[in-house]
């Protein structure tokens, strides 16, 4: 086995394959997406034998599929991001009561920051809520070891197990060695065996709850004294010879590595300054639920104070406080609850360095660091950095869809309900086309609520093609069943763009290779009872506005399907050009659609613009979609194939499909 440089998620995928998984399923969500893709890549290359891998319609579908496979004895892997576990929670809560036969690991990636999520939800809390064991890796290497241990634990106690890395662990890279080929474990010869235990009646659920409580006590003991105790290591530190530690430092997840690096830096700087570091004791909590009480009790013996570093919630801190009360121990706990650690977002080495130095009473080191930094040359710019808000890509089809609906509505009172995806960015100026965004699929049902209480307003719900299948169908059916007067705008760009262009049922592409027939969005809408369904190319403005007027004017549930490929799926066309002799400097191309491919030079002069400045095209961004050509009232923007074309949008749509 040769070592390879692997992203954390790629390594986790290989670790799961090495553990013998037979079925892997999930739904795309940063920072978890690469795991399923890496497994699919190994399967396509013939290196992962006997494995089925898929992007399921949503997280609930994925976990329920895996439950069936696990009941037959197969080892399974579920993947999602933290908010995706909300979708799968119905299945998870019951699955833990029913139990599993084959090892079942839920790879749930948390997103402190949040960097690409709508919440900073902490899956460790979900573990305790669902009474499911949790592993919390500090590095990709440790995460791979935890995945192997999680399968063993799952089968030993017949419970699903959560492995919860965070963004920095998922996307870090490291050198690891794995077998060149892997083969899925055979399922037991008897396969699925019929039994009443698989049916969750109330009487059985009551019994199962007791079994869960008993096994959690046993698992906590395993975390403290068994082989799994290796994930909760304890170290001694400090430079004062013979001094007994009175101070403790506890960390979890990637904060473990930040704290270790901060302690190394502190020791190095103290040594250079001739300052001794007080004795301390350090512990990683790699198994936060059930809390490894015996191991922590041993760690805390003789300590007066313990500071905790963890990302998101104060889970470890709560565990320490509860144990302190239970044992009537005498240590004080410092962390998020009393302002000694960050209460949100990501931790950093520098921040933890500062907090540990103060905690250990080494302010002199901080003063020395500050004085040395002040001697360095000042930065050329030391003011606040400008904000760079996210925007829709140049050539994104969603821009034309939003703009067309705003044009169709005019001054008509309306509520525009958004959803999760690239098109959430429709809320930004100048489009200003998204009034709400809650969670996946919610825009469709929220629009129905608005239509009930504010019937004088038009309600439009935007949904992407992937989200339509993942979470939109329930709301679609509800709109027809209860005859809510809403318009659903399906922004079909033929991919799951925000999370990395994964396929979905509407594309027909599967992770196993063969392409199935794409599921038709129009056919689904017709099947459930939508009577008004119109199509439009979002790059052709006149067509898009006309379609929006038809759908919005219909009395009852209606739909517009805007079909235009994501720019990641199409070859860019030649950029448009601006005729400096015709441009008046009105800025309408900028203030109407806000394409990042269009800039404005305030110092430019021209026959029509005078001293007002002129727009210009950033050729490195423009893909020739032609939307701005149709927006310019003076026909100053032109497509290269038809320089005399005023606003036909003859090349609307940009390039050709890749």
XYZ file of C-alpha atoms in Angstrom:
658
model
C 0.000 0.000 0.000
C 1.520 3.295 -1.142
C 0.679 6.533 0.600
C -1.381 9.004 -1.383
C -2.223 12.652 -0.780
C -5.959 12.586 -0.097
C -8.548 15.139 0.922
C -10.169 14.212 4.230
C -13.435 13.242 2.546
C -11.598 11.098 0.001
C -9.795 9.366 2.859
C -13.064 8.786 4.732
C -14.532 7.207 1.603
C -11.551 4.879 1.281
C -11.771 4.012 4.995
C -15.428 3.044 4.583
C -14.582 0.895 1.554
C -11.770 -0.744 3.507
C -14.309 -1.500 6.260
C -16.321 -3.462 3.719
C -19.357 -1.320 3.036
C -21.805 -2.771 0.514
C -24.175 0.209 0.103
C -23.437 3.958 0.293
C -26.098 6.631 -0.152
C -26.547 10.288 0.643
C -27.553 13.704 -0.611
C -25.088 16.448 -1.668
C -24.213 19.025 0.956
C -20.989 20.910 1.607
C -18.757 19.898 3.383
C -19.743 16.213 2.952
C -20.247 15.843 -0.814
C -16.885 14.406 -1.848
C -17.365 11.158 0.109
C -20.042 9.728 -2.203
C -18.177 11.033 -5.253
C -14.944 9.363 -4.137
C -16.709 6.029 -3.597
C -18.307 6.316 -7.048
C -14.898 7.033 -8.570
C -13.407 3.944 -6.931
C -16.329 1.845 -8.152
C -16.087 3.197 -11.715
C -12.366 2.387 -11.777
C -13.064 -1.197 -10.700
C -11.235 -0.760 -7.402
C -14.344 -1.010 -5.179
C -15.961 -4.358 -5.801
C -19.484 -5.313 -4.840
C -20.448 -1.773 -3.793
C -23.615 0.097 -4.668
C -23.350 3.896 -4.409
C -25.986 6.535 -5.117
C -27.162 10.063 -4.659
C -30.634 9.472 -3.280
C -33.546 11.854 -3.820
C -33.010 13.293 -0.346
C -31.450 12.355 3.000
C -34.537 10.591 4.340
C -34.707 8.382 1.257
C -31.006 7.583 1.601
C -31.178 6.519 5.248
C -34.321 4.435 4.755
C -32.710 2.655 1.796
C -29.660 1.919 3.945
C -31.835 0.692 6.819
C -33.253 -2.007 4.552
C -29.767 -3.066 3.474
C -28.551 -3.069 7.093
C -31.497 -5.233 8.214
C -30.185 -7.856 5.786
C -26.695 -7.603 7.326
C -24.899 -5.296 4.877
C -22.475 -2.661 6.102
C -23.773 0.730 4.982
C -22.614 4.353 4.825
C -24.905 7.398 4.953
C -23.590 10.889 4.115
C -24.986 14.397 4.500
C -24.237 17.780 6.042
C -25.571 18.882 9.406
C -28.881 20.324 8.190
C -29.407 17.252 6.031
C -29.710 15.183 9.185
C -32.884 17.135 9.940
C -34.425 15.621 6.811
C -33.315 12.112 7.819
C -34.237 12.537 11.487
C -37.605 10.778 11.257
C -35.903 7.635 10.041
C -32.961 7.953 12.436
C -35.039 8.315 15.598
C -36.924 5.105 14.867
C -33.935 3.235 13.416
C -32.099 3.475 16.730
C -35.098 1.894 18.487
C -35.409 -0.905 15.937
C -31.653 -1.477 15.693
C -29.518 -2.706 12.814
C -27.831 -5.940 11.814
C -25.085 -4.727 9.502
C -22.836 -1.894 10.640
C -24.482 1.459 9.895
C -22.400 4.629 10.001
C -23.821 8.111 9.479
C -21.153 10.460 8.149
C -22.569 13.875 9.078
C -20.298 16.852 8.375
C -20.785 20.009 10.437
C -20.065 23.476 9.062
C -18.809 25.956 11.699
C -18.803 29.494 10.419
C -21.184 28.724 8.846
C -19.248 28.707 5.588
C -21.923 27.292 3.278
C -24.948 26.542 5.435
C -27.986 28.250 6.873
C -27.235 27.179 10.463
C -24.376 26.241 12.792
C -26.248 23.158 13.975
C -24.115 20.804 16.098
C -24.580 17.131 15.264
C -23.172 16.113 18.653
C -26.423 17.481 20.095
C -28.365 15.428 17.595
C -26.478 12.348 18.745
C -27.614 12.836 22.310
C -31.141 13.713 21.155
C -31.390 10.503 19.108
C -29.335 8.543 21.677
C -26.845 7.530 18.974
C -23.077 7.257 19.693
C -20.897 9.990 18.181
C -17.239 10.109 17.101
C -15.609 13.535 16.618
C -12.307 13.347 14.685
C -9.548 15.929 15.001
C -7.743 14.935 11.780
C -8.436 12.915 8.622
C -6.111 10.193 9.925
C -8.027 9.879 13.174
C -11.327 10.056 11.311
C -10.379 7.013 9.233
C -9.578 5.070 12.410
C -12.884 6.201 13.875
C -14.849 5.004 10.847
C -13.389 1.517 11.227
C -14.143 1.571 14.974
C -17.655 2.900 14.312
C -18.559 -0.150 12.217
C -17.342 -2.491 14.925
C -19.285 -0.557 17.568
C -22.412 -0.473 15.408
C -22.463 -4.228 14.968
C -21.511 -4.974 18.563
C -24.461 -2.970 19.915
C -26.770 -3.108 16.852
C -26.960 0.685 16.782
C -26.364 3.310 14.096
C -23.248 5.389 14.831
C -22.495 8.991 13.834
C -19.051 10.176 12.693
C -19.053 13.975 12.833
C -16.129 15.743 11.132
C -16.210 19.495 10.569
C -15.351 21.488 7.455
C -11.617 21.820 8.136
C -11.249 18.088 8.780
C -13.282 17.189 5.679
C -11.253 19.440 3.413
C -7.781 19.046 4.927
C -5.322 16.897 3.002
C -2.939 14.269 4.295
C -0.862 11.306 3.130
C -2.539 7.966 3.870
C -2.164 4.409 2.643
C -5.115 2.234 1.626
C -5.455 -1.070 -0.224
C -5.438 -0.678 -4.005
C -8.706 -2.612 -4.250
C -11.484 -3.323 -1.766
C -14.349 -5.799 -1.704
C -17.645 -5.353 0.092
C -18.240 -7.733 2.977
C -20.585 -10.566 2.235
C -23.918 -10.335 3.971
C -24.691 -13.242 6.327
C -25.952 -16.354 4.546
C -29.387 -16.015 6.131
C -29.791 -12.413 4.931
C -32.884 -10.694 6.270
C -34.650 -12.829 8.856
C -38.272 -12.063 9.512
C -38.918 -11.101 13.133
C -41.281 -8.907 15.121
C -38.247 -6.888 16.289
C -38.159 -5.121 12.925
C -41.672 -3.732 13.460
C -41.785 -0.707 15.752
C -45.012 -1.141 17.727
C -45.374 0.902 20.958
C -44.734 -2.109 23.229
C -41.526 -2.954 21.359
C -40.470 0.707 21.373
C -40.831 0.839 25.171
C -38.600 -2.216 25.535
C -36.106 -0.867 23.003
C -35.801 2.428 24.869
C -34.607 0.532 27.919
C -32.109 -1.399 25.798
C -30.790 1.869 24.348
C -30.259 3.352 27.798
C -28.412 0.234 28.952
C -26.114 0.077 25.948
C -25.223 3.772 26.197
C -23.819 3.093 29.673
C -21.771 0.227 28.253
C -20.573 2.307 25.297
C -19.514 5.140 27.634
C -17.484 2.576 29.552
C -15.915 1.350 26.283
C -14.994 4.955 25.498
C -13.209 5.210 28.849
C -11.533 1.861 29.441
C -11.738 -0.229 26.267
C -10.018 -0.024 22.891
C -12.009 3.105 22.061
C -10.329 4.974 24.921
C -7.512 5.694 22.458
C -9.762 8.377 20.973
C -9.728 10.224 24.308
C -5.977 10.632 24.916
C -4.462 12.507 27.869
C -1.086 14.293 27.862
C 0.959 16.128 30.497
C 2.667 19.423 29.709
C 4.545 22.352 31.211
C 8.188 23.167 31.929
C 8.190 23.426 35.724
C 9.943 20.292 36.970
C 8.037 18.252 39.547
C 5.026 20.553 39.628
C 1.662 18.784 39.954
C -0.842 19.956 37.308
C -3.663 22.104 38.667
C -4.819 23.349 35.282
C -6.529 21.274 32.585
C -7.179 21.896 28.895
C -9.832 19.908 27.030
C -10.580 20.061 23.304
C -12.710 18.306 20.735
C -12.632 17.929 16.962
C -10.264 20.088 14.942
C -9.892 22.408 17.970
C -7.696 19.649 19.402
C -5.100 20.327 16.722
C -5.439 24.096 17.118
C -4.875 23.777 20.868
C -1.866 21.480 20.416
C -0.308 23.915 17.951
C -1.035 26.839 20.292
C 0.636 24.983 23.172
C 3.672 24.225 20.997
C 3.958 27.898 20.022
C 3.563 28.944 23.638
C 6.301 26.577 24.822
C 8.618 27.807 22.078
C 8.113 31.495 22.888
C 8.316 30.955 26.638
C 11.588 29.100 26.181
C 12.968 31.970 24.088
C 11.899 34.474 26.739
C 13.164 32.371 29.651
C 9.647 31.963 31.073
C 8.468 28.685 32.582
C 5.122 27.207 31.537
C 3.032 25.992 34.499
C 2.231 22.287 34.572
C -1.018 21.398 32.815
C -2.934 18.333 31.673
C -4.418 18.095 28.166
C -7.224 15.819 26.942
C -8.984 15.279 23.638
C -12.619 14.177 23.802
C -12.969 12.231 20.565
C -16.143 10.435 21.659
C -18.442 13.183 22.964
C -21.586 11.036 23.226
C -22.136 9.089 25.353
C -19.786 11.154 27.505
C -16.716 9.115 28.599
C -17.214 9.887 32.298
C -14.657 7.473 33.746
C -11.875 8.748 31.493
C -12.738 12.378 32.236
C -12.966 11.683 35.965
C -9.412 10.320 35.911
C -8.235 13.280 33.826
C -9.813 15.833 36.189
C -8.418 14.330 39.373
C -6.445 17.000 41.244
C -7.282 19.805 38.821
C -8.632 23.129 40.017
C -9.581 24.611 36.646
C -10.389 23.223 33.187
C -10.753 25.269 29.999
C -12.612 23.809 27.021
C -12.140 24.457 23.289
C -14.750 23.092 20.894
C -16.590 24.372 17.837
C -20.316 25.116 17.744
C -22.155 24.131 20.950
C -20.823 23.715 24.500
C -21.252 19.931 24.434
C -18.011 18.916 26.162
C -18.357 21.835 28.555
C -21.835 20.601 29.554
C -20.464 17.109 30.062
C -17.716 18.400 32.362
C -20.156 20.495 34.385
C -22.601 17.610 34.747
C -19.798 15.278 35.859
C -18.506 17.888 38.313
C -21.918 18.084 39.937
C -22.385 14.328 39.937
C -19.031 13.744 41.652
C -19.187 16.878 43.834
C -15.781 17.635 42.355
C -13.957 20.878 43.018
C -12.825 21.993 39.572
C -14.098 25.105 37.758
C -14.947 24.910 34.045
C -14.160 27.735 31.627
C -15.529 27.828 28.100
C -18.331 29.193 25.964
C -20.815 29.555 28.809
C -18.726 32.088 30.720
C -17.010 33.846 27.833
C -13.631 32.094 27.958
C -14.066 30.589 24.478
C -15.723 31.686 21.252
C -19.481 31.174 21.339
C -19.893 30.705 17.563
C -17.964 30.169 14.359
C -14.612 28.494 13.906
C -11.741 28.454 16.369
C -8.234 29.395 15.211
C -4.736 28.682 16.438
C -4.065 32.366 17.143
C -7.248 32.839 19.150
C -6.649 29.701 21.225
C -3.006 30.726 21.746
C -4.153 34.025 23.218
C -6.768 32.396 25.469
C -4.441 29.640 26.728
C -1.669 32.146 27.478
C -4.034 34.187 29.648
C -5.473 31.052 31.234
C -1.980 29.872 32.223
C -1.072 33.329 33.543
C 1.448 34.024 30.787
C 0.356 37.534 29.787
C 4.046 38.467 29.636
C 4.384 36.281 26.552
C 1.492 38.068 24.891
C 3.102 41.412 25.639
C 6.380 40.184 24.151
C 4.590 38.929 21.045
C 2.788 42.256 20.698
C 6.012 44.271 20.955
C 7.806 42.108 18.401
C 4.902 42.426 15.984
C 4.874 46.220 16.367
C 8.492 46.336 15.198
C 7.672 44.817 11.843
C 7.002 46.993 8.818
C 3.410 48.266 8.673
C 1.094 46.921 5.998
C 0.541 49.114 2.972
C -3.190 49.076 3.776
C -4.414 48.707 7.327
C -8.049 49.804 6.963
C -11.113 47.540 7.000
C -11.279 45.101 4.102
C -14.133 45.738 1.660
C -17.061 43.321 1.698
C -17.347 40.991 -1.274
C -20.840 39.510 -1.118
C -21.589 36.346 -3.099
C -23.313 36.864 -6.446
C -24.790 34.725 -9.196
C -22.121 33.819 -11.754
C -21.892 35.739 -14.986
C -24.100 33.894 -17.450
C -26.164 32.168 -14.730
C -29.629 31.283 -16.084
C -31.238 32.156 -12.745
C -30.498 35.863 -13.296
C -32.797 35.959 -16.326
C -35.509 34.008 -14.493
C -35.584 36.404 -11.540
C -35.467 39.446 -13.782
C -38.296 38.176 -15.995
C -40.605 37.537 -13.055
C -39.909 40.972 -11.591
C -40.673 42.490 -15.018
C -43.854 40.439 -15.346
C -45.076 41.495 -11.911
C -44.321 45.158 -12.436
C -45.936 47.049 -9.563
C -48.274 44.191 -8.652
C -47.968 43.443 -4.892
C -46.224 40.106 -4.471
C -44.294 37.889 -2.088
C -41.340 36.022 -3.596
C -40.401 32.884 -1.659
C -36.871 31.567 -2.187
C -35.169 28.319 -1.360
C -31.782 26.742 -0.641
C -29.331 26.758 -3.540
C -27.460 29.141 -5.830
C -30.730 30.936 -6.426
C -30.852 32.115 -2.804
C -28.572 34.836 -4.202
C -31.587 36.243 -6.016
C -32.172 38.233 -2.826
C -29.212 40.508 -3.585
C -29.543 43.872 -5.267
C -30.296 44.758 -7.943
C -32.452 41.643 -8.552
C -34.045 41.847 -5.087
C -36.242 38.873 -6.008
C -36.200 36.716 -2.864
C -38.187 37.741 0.215
C -37.899 34.518 2.247
C -35.594 31.525 2.554
C -36.075 28.937 5.296
C -35.028 25.425 4.319
C -35.073 23.105 1.319
C -38.503 22.942 -0.299
C -40.054 25.409 2.151
C -40.531 28.170 -0.411
C -43.358 26.250 -2.102
C -45.321 25.678 1.089
C -44.523 29.085 2.585
C -45.978 30.709 -0.540
C -49.204 28.859 0.196
C -49.296 30.343 3.687
C -48.845 33.842 2.287
C -51.602 33.237 -0.280
C -54.048 32.390 2.515
C -53.464 35.417 4.717
C -52.642 37.955 1.965
C -54.779 36.873 -1.010
C -54.498 40.327 -2.578
C -50.814 39.625 -3.275
C -49.354 37.307 -5.886
C -47.152 34.604 -4.392
C -44.270 33.103 -6.356
C -42.085 30.259 -5.102
C -38.660 29.644 -6.621
C -37.253 26.120 -6.494
C -34.286 24.483 -8.198
C -34.561 21.299 -10.215
C -32.631 19.247 -7.642
C -34.569 20.707 -4.697
C -37.823 20.072 -6.576
C -37.168 16.335 -6.255
C -35.445 16.468 -2.874
C -37.985 18.429 -0.858
C -40.470 20.162 -3.133
C -42.890 17.369 -4.012
C -44.825 17.415 -0.747
C -45.555 21.129 -1.107
C -46.446 20.681 -4.773
C -49.078 18.091 -3.894
C -50.397 20.236 -1.048
C -50.859 23.198 -3.405
C -53.070 21.122 -5.702
C -54.935 19.318 -2.923
C -55.875 22.561 -1.170
C -56.066 24.660 -4.361
C -53.653 27.369 -3.272
C -53.210 30.200 -5.739
C -49.423 30.177 -6.121
C -46.943 30.180 -8.978
C -43.980 27.828 -8.766
C -40.931 28.927 -10.762
C -38.720 25.888 -11.339
C -35.190 27.084 -12.096
C -33.928 24.084 -14.050
C -30.186 24.379 -14.692
C -29.741 20.595 -15.099
C -27.590 20.024 -12.024
C -27.183 20.437 -8.262
C -24.974 23.461 -8.761
C -24.264 24.866 -5.307
C -22.720 21.693 -3.881
C -20.521 20.876 -6.864
C -22.730 19.953 -9.839
C -23.987 16.570 -8.696
C -26.691 14.780 -10.720
C -30.304 14.323 -9.602
C -33.410 12.439 -10.817
C -34.107 15.076 -13.464
C -30.731 14.417 -15.131
C -30.980 10.622 -15.257
C -27.270 10.319 -14.385
C -26.527 7.845 -11.579
C -23.366 7.178 -9.578
C -23.294 3.558 -10.728
C -22.720 4.448 -14.383
C -25.763 3.588 -16.544
C -28.004 6.548 -17.310
C -31.668 6.125 -16.509
C -34.495 8.046 -18.142
C -34.620 11.544 -16.632
C -37.668 12.152 -14.457
C -39.711 14.874 -16.146
C -40.594 17.827 -13.924
C -43.486 18.716 -16.227
C -44.821 15.152 -16.106
C -44.703 15.181 -12.306
C -46.544 18.491 -12.173
C -49.205 17.227 -14.575
C -49.576 13.982 -12.656
C -50.359 15.723 -9.374
C -52.830 18.114 -11.020
C -51.129 21.322 -12.170
C -53.225 22.636 -15.052
C -51.063 25.602 -16.053
C -47.449 24.730 -16.901
C -45.367 26.967 -19.176
C -41.748 26.764 -20.345
C -39.232 29.486 -21.140
C -35.562 30.003 -21.914
C -34.307 32.361 -19.164
C -31.770 33.857 -21.572
C -34.575 35.098 -23.868
C -36.131 37.977 -21.997
C -39.311 38.532 -24.025
C -40.185 34.836 -23.912
C -39.453 34.604 -20.180
C -41.592 37.627 -19.270
C -44.502 36.391 -21.389
C -44.399 32.955 -19.745
C -44.321 34.522 -16.274
C -47.379 36.653 -17.066
C -49.343 33.598 -18.159
C -48.489 31.564 -15.037
C -48.923 34.426 -12.554
C -52.257 35.375 -14.122
C -53.661 31.844 -13.757
C -56.163 31.298 -10.932
C -54.842 28.337 -8.920
C -51.549 26.428 -8.789
C -49.367 27.216 -11.799
C -45.766 26.608 -12.809
C -43.080 28.137 -14.987
C -40.159 25.891 -15.904
C -37.151 28.024 -16.793
C -34.679 25.767 -18.596
C -31.112 26.964 -19.062
C -27.864 25.094 -18.296
C -25.551 26.049 -15.457
C -22.412 27.704 -16.797
C -20.413 24.770 -15.412
C -22.183 22.551 -17.960
C -21.816 24.732 -21.074
C -18.949 25.996 -23.153
C -18.681 29.771 -22.957
C -19.482 31.770 -26.075
C -17.642 34.835 -27.260
C -18.092 37.802 -24.906
C -20.429 40.595 -25.869
C -19.051 44.039 -26.642
C -20.105 47.584 -25.795
C -20.085 50.251 -28.500
C -18.467 53.247 -26.775
C -20.012 55.551 -29.356
C -23.536 54.442 -28.396
C -23.265 53.831 -24.611
C -24.957 56.658 -22.714
C -23.613 55.681 -19.273
C -27.159 55.092 -17.999
C -25.964 52.036 -15.995
C -29.187 50.123 -16.670
C -27.173 47.030 -17.622
C -25.694 47.142 -14.124
C -28.628 48.334 -12.035
C -31.174 45.983 -13.648
C -29.447 42.575 -13.691
C -26.231 42.996 -11.683
C -24.065 40.717 -13.801
C -20.463 40.613 -12.479
C -19.257 40.503 -16.100
C -20.260 44.156 -16.527
C -18.249 46.955 -14.931
C -18.392 50.739 -15.018
C -15.610 53.190 -15.714
C -16.627 56.517 -14.163
C -13.788 58.295 -15.964
C -14.694 57.182 -19.476
C -16.163 59.692 -21.942
C -18.055 59.160 -25.169
C -20.244 60.928 -27.726
C -23.446 59.746 -26.013
C -22.271 59.519 -22.406
C -20.373 62.764 -22.087
C -18.686 62.805 -18.689
C -21.083 60.331 -17.036
C -18.763 57.352 -17.550
C -19.402 54.161 -19.485
C -20.045 50.472 -18.922
C -17.452 47.924 -19.983
C -17.332 44.134 -20.337
C -14.947 41.958 -18.311
C -14.042 39.473 -21.029
C -12.631 37.032 -18.472
C -16.126 36.627 -16.940
C -18.605 37.184 -19.783
C -19.769 33.985 -21.494
C -21.937 35.665 -24.106
C -25.328 34.716 -22.677
C -26.859 37.819 -24.275
C -29.185 38.866 -21.446
C -27.575 42.300 -21.158
C -28.033 42.789 -24.916
C -31.778 42.604 -24.380
C -31.716 44.881 -21.321
C -29.752 47.784 -22.835
C -32.305 50.427 -23.971
C -29.866 52.038 -26.395
C -28.642 48.854 -28.153
C -25.061 49.615 -27.134
C -24.307 46.019 -26.124
C -23.914 43.576 -28.988
C -23.309 39.917 -29.626
C -20.277 39.217 -31.836
C -22.159 37.183 -34.467
C -24.710 39.912 -35.089
C -23.204 43.351 -34.433
C -26.236 45.122 -35.933
C -28.755 43.070 -33.906
C -30.462 45.438 -31.490
C -32.001 43.178 -28.900
C -33.009 39.887 -30.424
C -30.980 37.706 -28.105
C -30.249 35.487 -31.111
C -27.456 33.754 -29.221
C -29.391 33.631 -25.965
C -28.217 30.813 -23.803
C -24.497 31.432 -24.158
C -22.432 28.498 -25.357
C -23.383 24.950 -26.260
C -23.761 22.038 -23.897
C -20.442 20.574 -22.917
